[in-house]
XYZ file of C-alpha atoms in Angstrom:
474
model
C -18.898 4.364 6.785
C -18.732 1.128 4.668
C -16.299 -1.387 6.080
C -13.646 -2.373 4.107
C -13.122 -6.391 3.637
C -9.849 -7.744 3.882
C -10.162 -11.004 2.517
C -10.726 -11.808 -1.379
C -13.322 -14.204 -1.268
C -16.724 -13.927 -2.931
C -18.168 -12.816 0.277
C -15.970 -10.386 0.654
C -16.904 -9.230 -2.705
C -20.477 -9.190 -2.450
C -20.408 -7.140 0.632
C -18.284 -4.119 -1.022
C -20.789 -4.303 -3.937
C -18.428 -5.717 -6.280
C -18.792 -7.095 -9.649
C -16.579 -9.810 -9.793
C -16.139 -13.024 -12.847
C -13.884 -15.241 -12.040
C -10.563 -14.157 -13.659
C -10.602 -15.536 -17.350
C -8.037 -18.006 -18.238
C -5.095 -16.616 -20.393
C -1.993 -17.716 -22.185
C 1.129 -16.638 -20.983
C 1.369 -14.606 -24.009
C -1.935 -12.685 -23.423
C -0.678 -12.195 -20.152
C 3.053 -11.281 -21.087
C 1.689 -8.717 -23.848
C -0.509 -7.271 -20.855
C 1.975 -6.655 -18.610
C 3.907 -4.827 -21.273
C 1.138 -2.578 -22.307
C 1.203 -1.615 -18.479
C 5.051 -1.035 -18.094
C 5.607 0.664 -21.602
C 2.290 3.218 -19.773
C 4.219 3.433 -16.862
C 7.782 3.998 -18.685
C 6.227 6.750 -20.445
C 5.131 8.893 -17.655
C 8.491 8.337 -15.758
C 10.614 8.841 -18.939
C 8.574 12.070 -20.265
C 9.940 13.414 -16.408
C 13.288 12.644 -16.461
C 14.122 13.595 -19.877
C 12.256 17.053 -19.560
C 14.715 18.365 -17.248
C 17.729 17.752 -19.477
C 15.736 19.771 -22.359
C 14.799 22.707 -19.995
C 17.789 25.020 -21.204
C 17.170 24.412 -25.077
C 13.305 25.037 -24.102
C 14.030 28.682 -22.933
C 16.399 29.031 -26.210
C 13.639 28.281 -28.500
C 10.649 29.504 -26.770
C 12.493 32.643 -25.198
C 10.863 32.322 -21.611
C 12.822 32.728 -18.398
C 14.140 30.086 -16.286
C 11.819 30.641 -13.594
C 9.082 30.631 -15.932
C 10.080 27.311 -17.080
C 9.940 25.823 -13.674
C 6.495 25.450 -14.437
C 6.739 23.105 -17.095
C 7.752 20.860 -14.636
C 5.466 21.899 -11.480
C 2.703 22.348 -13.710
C 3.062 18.481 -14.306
C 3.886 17.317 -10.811
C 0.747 19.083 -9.197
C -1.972 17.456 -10.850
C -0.260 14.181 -10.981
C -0.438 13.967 -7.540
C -3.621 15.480 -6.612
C -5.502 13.433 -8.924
C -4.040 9.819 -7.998
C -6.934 9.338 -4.923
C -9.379 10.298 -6.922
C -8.381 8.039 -10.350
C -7.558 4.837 -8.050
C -11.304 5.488 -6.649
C -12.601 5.857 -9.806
C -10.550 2.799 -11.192
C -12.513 0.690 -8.892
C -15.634 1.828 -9.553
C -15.569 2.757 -13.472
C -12.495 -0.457 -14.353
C -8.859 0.043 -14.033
C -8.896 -1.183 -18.166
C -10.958 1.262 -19.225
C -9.337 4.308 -17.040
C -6.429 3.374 -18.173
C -6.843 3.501 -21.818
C -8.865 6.765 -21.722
C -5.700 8.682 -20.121
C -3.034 6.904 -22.048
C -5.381 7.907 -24.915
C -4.922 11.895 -23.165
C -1.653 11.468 -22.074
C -0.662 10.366 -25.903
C -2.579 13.615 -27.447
C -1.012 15.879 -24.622
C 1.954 15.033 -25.641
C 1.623 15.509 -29.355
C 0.080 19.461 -28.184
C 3.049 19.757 -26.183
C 5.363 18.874 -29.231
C 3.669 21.440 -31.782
C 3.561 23.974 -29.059
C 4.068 27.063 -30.382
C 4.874 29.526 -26.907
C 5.193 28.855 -23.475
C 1.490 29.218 -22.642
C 0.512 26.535 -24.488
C 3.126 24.518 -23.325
C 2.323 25.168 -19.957
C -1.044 24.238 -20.742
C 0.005 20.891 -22.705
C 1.804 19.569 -19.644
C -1.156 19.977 -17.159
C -3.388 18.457 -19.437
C -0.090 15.932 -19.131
C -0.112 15.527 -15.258
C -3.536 14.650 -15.326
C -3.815 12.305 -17.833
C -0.427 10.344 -15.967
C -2.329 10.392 -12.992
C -5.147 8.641 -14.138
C -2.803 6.035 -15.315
C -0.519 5.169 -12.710
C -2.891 3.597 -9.995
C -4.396 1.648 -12.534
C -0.770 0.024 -14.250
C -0.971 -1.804 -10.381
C -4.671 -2.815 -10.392
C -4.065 -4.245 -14.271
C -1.492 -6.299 -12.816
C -3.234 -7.639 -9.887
C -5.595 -8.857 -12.030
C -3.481 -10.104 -14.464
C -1.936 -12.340 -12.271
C -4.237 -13.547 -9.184
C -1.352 -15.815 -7.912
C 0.466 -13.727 -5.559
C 3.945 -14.956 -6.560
C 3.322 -14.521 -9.774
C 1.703 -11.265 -9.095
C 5.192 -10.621 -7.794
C 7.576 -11.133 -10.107
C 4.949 -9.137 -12.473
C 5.681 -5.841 -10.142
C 8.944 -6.806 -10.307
C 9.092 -6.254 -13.839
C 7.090 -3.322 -13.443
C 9.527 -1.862 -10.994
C 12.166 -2.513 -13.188
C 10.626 -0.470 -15.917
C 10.383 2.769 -13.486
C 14.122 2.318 -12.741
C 15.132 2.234 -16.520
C 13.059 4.886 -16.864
C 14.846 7.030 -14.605
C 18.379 6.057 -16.308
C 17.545 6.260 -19.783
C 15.646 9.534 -19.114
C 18.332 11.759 -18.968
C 20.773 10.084 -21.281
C 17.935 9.565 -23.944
C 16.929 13.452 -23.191
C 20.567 14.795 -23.243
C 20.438 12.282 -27.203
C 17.409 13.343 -28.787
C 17.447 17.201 -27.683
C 20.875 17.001 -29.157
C 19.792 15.407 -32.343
C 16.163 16.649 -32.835
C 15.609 19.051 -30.466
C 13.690 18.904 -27.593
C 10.122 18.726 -29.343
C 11.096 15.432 -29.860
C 10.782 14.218 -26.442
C 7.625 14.544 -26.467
C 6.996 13.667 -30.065
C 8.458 9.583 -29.250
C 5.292 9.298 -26.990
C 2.815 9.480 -29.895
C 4.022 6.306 -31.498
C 4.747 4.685 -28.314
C 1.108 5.496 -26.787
C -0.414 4.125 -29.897
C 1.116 0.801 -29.608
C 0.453 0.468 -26.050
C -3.050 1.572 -26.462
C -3.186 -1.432 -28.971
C -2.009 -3.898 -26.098
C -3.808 -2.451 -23.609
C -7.164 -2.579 -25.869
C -6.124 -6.202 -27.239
C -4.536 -8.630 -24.017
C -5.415 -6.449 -20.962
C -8.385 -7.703 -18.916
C -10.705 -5.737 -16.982
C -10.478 -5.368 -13.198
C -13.840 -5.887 -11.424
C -16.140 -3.276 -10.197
C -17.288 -2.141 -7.150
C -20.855 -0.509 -7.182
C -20.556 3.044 -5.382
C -21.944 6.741 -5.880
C -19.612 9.483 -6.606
C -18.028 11.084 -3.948
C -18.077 14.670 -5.348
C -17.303 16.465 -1.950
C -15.021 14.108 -1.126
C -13.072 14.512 -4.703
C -13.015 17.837 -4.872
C -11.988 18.159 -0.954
C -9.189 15.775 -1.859
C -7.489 17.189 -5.001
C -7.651 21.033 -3.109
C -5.559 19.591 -0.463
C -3.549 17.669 -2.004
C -2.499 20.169 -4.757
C -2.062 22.668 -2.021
C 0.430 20.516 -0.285
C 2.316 20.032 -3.374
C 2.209 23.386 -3.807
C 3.496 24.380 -0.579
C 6.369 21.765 -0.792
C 7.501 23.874 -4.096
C 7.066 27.358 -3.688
C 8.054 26.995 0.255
C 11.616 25.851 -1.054
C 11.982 28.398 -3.607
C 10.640 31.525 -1.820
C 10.823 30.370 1.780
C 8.773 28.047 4.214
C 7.490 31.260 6.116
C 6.159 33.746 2.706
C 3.301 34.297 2.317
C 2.317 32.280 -0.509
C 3.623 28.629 0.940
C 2.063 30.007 4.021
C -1.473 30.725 2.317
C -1.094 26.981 0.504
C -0.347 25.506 3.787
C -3.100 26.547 5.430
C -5.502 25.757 2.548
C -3.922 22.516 2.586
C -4.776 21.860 6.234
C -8.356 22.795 5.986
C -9.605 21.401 3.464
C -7.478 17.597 4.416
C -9.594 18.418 7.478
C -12.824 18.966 5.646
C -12.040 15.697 3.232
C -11.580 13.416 6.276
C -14.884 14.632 7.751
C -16.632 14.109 4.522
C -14.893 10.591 4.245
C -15.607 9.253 7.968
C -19.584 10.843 7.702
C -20.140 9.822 3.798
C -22.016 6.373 3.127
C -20.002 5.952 -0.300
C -16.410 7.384 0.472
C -13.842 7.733 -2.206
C -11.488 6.663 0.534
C -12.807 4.276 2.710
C -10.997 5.095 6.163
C -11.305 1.699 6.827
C -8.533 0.494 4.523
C -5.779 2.053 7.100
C -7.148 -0.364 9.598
C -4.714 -2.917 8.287
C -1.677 -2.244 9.936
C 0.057 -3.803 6.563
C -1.148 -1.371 4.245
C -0.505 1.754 6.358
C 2.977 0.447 6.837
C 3.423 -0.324 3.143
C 2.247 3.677 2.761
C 4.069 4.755 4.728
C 7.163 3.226 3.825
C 6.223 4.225 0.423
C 6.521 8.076 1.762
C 9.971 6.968 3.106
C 10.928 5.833 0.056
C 10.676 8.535 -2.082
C 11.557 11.040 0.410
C 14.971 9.197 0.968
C 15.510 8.056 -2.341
C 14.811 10.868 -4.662
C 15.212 13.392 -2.186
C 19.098 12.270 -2.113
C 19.683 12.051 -5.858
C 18.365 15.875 -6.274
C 20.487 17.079 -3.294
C 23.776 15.559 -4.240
C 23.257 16.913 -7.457
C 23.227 20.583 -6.471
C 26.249 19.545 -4.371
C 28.411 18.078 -6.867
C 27.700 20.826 -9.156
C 28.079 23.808 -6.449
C 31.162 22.749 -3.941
C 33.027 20.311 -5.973
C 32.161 22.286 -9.305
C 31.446 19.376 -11.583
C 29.719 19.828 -14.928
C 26.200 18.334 -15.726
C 27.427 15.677 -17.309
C 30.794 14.906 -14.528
C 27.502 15.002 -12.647
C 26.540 12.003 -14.854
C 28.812 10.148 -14.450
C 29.851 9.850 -10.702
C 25.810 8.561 -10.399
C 26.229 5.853 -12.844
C 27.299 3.197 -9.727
C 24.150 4.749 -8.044
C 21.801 4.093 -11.515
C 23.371 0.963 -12.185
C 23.595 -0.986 -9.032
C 19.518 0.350 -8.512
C 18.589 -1.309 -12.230
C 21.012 -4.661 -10.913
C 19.044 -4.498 -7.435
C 15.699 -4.494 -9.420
C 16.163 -7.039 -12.167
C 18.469 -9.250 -10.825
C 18.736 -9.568 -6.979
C 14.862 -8.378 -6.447
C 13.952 -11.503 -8.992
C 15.870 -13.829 -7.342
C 15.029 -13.244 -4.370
C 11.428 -12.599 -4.786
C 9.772 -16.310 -3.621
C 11.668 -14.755 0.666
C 8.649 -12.638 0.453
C 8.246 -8.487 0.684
C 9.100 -8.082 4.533
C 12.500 -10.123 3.870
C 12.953 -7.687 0.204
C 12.178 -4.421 2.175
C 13.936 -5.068 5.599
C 17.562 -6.069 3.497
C 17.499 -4.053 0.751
C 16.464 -0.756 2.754
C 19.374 -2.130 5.019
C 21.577 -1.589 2.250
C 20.289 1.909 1.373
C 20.991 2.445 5.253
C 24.887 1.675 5.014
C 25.223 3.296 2.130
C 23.931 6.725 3.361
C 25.915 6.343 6.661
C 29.194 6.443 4.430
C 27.440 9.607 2.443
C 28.516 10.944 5.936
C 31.960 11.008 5.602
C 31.593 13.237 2.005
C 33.501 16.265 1.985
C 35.648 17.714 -0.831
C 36.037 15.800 -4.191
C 39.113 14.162 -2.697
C 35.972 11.993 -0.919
C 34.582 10.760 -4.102
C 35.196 7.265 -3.368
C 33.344 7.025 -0.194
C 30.613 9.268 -2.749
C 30.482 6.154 -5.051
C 30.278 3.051 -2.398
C 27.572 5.129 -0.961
C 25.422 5.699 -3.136
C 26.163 2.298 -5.222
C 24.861 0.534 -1.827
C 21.717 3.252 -1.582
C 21.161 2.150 -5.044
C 21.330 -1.292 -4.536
C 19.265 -1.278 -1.733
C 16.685 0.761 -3.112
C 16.354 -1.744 -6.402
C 16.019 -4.553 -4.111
C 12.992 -3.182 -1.628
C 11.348 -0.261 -4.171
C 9.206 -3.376 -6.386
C 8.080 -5.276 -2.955
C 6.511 -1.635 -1.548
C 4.029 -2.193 -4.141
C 3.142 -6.094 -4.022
C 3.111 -5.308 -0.031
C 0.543 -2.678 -0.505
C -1.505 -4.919 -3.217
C -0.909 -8.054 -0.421
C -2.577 -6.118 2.172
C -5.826 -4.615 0.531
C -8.951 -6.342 -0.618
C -8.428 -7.197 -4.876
C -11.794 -5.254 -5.202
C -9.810 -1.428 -3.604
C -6.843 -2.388 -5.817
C -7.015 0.553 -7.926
C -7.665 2.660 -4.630
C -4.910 0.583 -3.018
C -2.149 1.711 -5.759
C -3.726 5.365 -5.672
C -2.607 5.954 -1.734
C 0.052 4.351 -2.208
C 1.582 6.366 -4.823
C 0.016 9.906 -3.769
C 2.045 8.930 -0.564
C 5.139 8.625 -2.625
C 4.651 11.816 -5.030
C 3.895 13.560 -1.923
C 7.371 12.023 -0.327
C 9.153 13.115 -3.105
C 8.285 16.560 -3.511
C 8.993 16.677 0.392
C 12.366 15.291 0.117
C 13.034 17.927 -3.182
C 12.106 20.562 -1.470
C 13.137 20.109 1.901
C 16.455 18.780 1.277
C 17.115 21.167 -1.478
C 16.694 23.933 0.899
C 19.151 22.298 3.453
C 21.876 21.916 0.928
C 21.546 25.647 0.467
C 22.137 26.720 3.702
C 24.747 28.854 4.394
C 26.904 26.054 5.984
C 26.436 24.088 3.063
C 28.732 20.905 4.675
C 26.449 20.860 7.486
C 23.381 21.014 5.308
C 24.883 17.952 3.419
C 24.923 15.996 7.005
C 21.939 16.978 8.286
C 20.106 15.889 5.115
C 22.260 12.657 4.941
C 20.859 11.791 8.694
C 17.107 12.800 7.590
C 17.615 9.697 4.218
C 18.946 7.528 6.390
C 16.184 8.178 9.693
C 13.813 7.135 6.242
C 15.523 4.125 5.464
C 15.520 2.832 8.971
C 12.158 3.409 9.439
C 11.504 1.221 6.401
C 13.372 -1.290 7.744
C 11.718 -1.394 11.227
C 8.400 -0.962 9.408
C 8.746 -3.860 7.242
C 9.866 -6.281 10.129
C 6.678 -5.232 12.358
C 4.111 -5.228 9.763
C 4.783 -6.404 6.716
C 3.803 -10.283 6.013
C 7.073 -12.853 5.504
C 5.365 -14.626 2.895
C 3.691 -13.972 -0.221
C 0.811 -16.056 1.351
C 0.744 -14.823 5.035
């Protein structure tokens, strides 16, 4: 198996077969209008997500199909997302995180427009696959575009900071800009805004954004194929197995393809000479923490938002929008963690960013213990404004950890674990705390998925203190 280097010299380079020019020398212009070709990408695919759900009811209005059926516009988007983020982080680093990028912000921009003029369910179906894909070609490579960007690591910093910031107004204005232009236009029209939007950022990406090196490798076909199987079948299994039960047949028949072929992918990976996934990289204990805090994250994080939802709504009988509105501290103080404190704070370094800010998160879901009836809203609303906060402080420094603590050559690679880790947390924490909260004791299902967010937020913290450099430039 090829060893992985750890350092970014031009040794280091050489050795993993990279091609590597010095980075050119740009103004900060070029390098601002880069870095907002990358976000508006990145706000796009997060945006597209949030707002979807919003539209979901006048969907089955217009297009007649059930509600069950129209699940699937959303798995149908989150399966290939994930599966294909290993393989398009490899293939980043190989083929150049530029040019993957604009080729599925090219698809992502024309699967959008087909999902707009769809005219039935099928082809909508159809158009957000063709979606999923296309998004998860470009999110490893928004990260590898920035790290090469910006080869000085503070500035490569506040750069993800911005970046992070963008995800988190993503997630706000999703729903409210959903709940507006369904309301207005109709729901087509969600998916209509990309069009315009992908054609500008294809301009900036095409124009300002410089190309990441390349690292001279054969395909790993066995090893591709091997991995998207096992990861779709875990996603798979995460989804059906909290809709029709962990132990039916289906999520049972997914979670046993899952395990085989994982099995089969890391044989193929520790015997290949050209691995998509160099087992090597987990070797630094930095970047498996930063993974694996990345899991944490969005297990904790989004896992709580959907459960509390479905609480609110069932036991305290609140409306959609009521809904809204009691997690406007929790949207809020996450956007003020991100742009503000995270910013500010930025030059203490990631381990100091993750440790305090999943602290926060950490109180805050310890007083999400003491929610009961609605009479407990205010204990609801300091808890989940400190979850926010925290999370908007740490969530930016999981990524410059991860990009600290990998070789600049397995950057694209570097973001594509990193976020298949965090889809695959997320769709964990959906479905596993979404079938706690429906327990029969629905209280205790509340608690016992409280205690599960915050076990993830102290293992961030604990993570981050062991593993995770103090400085930018440890």
């Amino acid at each position: 198996m090829t060893a992985v280097p750890e350092t970014p010299t031009s040794t280091a380079y050489q050795s993993a077969g990279v091609s590597a020019p010095a980075a050119p020398t740009r103004s900060p212009r070029h390098t601002a209008l880069a870095l907002a070709a990358v976000c508006l990408g990145f706000f796009m695919i997060l945006l597209d997500g949030s707002a979807l759900n919003i539209a979901l009811p006048a969907i089955e209005r217009d297009v007649h199909g059930s509600m069950a059926a129209l699940q699937w516009v959303v798995t149908i988007y989150t399966i290939p997302l994930a599966a294909v983020l290993l393989t398009a982080g490899s293939i980043s680093d190989r083929w150049g995180a530029r040019r993957l990028f604009v080729c599925s912000l090219a698809g992502f921009t024309a699967a959008s427009l087909l999902c707009a003029v769809s005219p039935n369910l099928s082809v909508l179906v159809a158009a957000r696959f063709l979606q999923g894909v296309a998004a998860g070609g470009l999110l490893p490579t928004t990260l590898a575009i920035i790290a090469r960007t910006y080869p000085d690591p503070i500035e490569r910093a506040k750069a993800i900071t911005v970046w992070g910031a963008t995800g988190g107004l993503a997630l706000v204005a999703g729903p409210i800009g959903g709940g507006v232009l369904t309301e207005l236009l109709g729901w087509r029209s969600i998916f209509l805004i990309n069009v315009p939007v992908g054609l500008i950022t294809l301009h900036l990406a095409r124009r300002y954004a410089a190309e990441t090196p390349r690292r001279a490798a054969h395909p790993d076909l066995p090893g591709q194929l091997t991995g998207i199987v096992a990861l779709s079948a875990v996603v798979a299994y995460l989804i059906e197995g909290g809709s029709l039960g962990w132990t039916a047949p289906i999520p049972l028949g997914l979670l046993a393809l899952a395990v085989i072929t994982a099995a089969v992918f890391l044989t193929v990976e520790a015997r290949t000479s050209h691995p998509m996934l160099p087992l090597a990289v987990f070797r630094r204990a930095a970047f498996s923490a930063s993974v694996a805090n990345g899991f944490a994250f969005q297990f904790g994080g989004y896992g709580m938002q959907f459960m509390l939802a479905i609480y609110l709504q069932q036991q305290w009988g609140l409306s959609a929008e009521r809904t809204g509105v009691y997690f406007l501290p929790f949207s809020v103080a996450w956007v003020f963690g991100t742009i503000v404190l995270n910013r500010r704070l930025v030059h203490r370094g990631p381990r100091f960013l993750l440790w305090t800010g999943a602290l926060s998160s950490f109180v805050g879901t310890a007083l999400l213990l003491g929610v009961d009836g609605r009479g407990t809203w205010p204990l609801f609303v300091a808890g989940t404004a400190l979850a926010g906060l925290g999370c908007g402080v740490f969530s930016p420094s999981l990524n410059a950890a991860a990009l600290l603590a990998i070789d600049p050559a397995y950057a694209g690679l570097g973001s594509g674990v990193l976020n298949t880790a965090r889809q695959v947390g997320m769709a964990m924490g959906v479905a596993l705390l979404g079938s706690l909260i429906g327990m029969h004791d629905t209280l205790l299902g509340l608690r016992v998925s409280v205690v599960l967010v915050a076990l993830c937020f102290f293992a961030i913290i604990g993570l981050s203190i062991a593993y995770v450099p103090r400085k930018e430039t440890d």
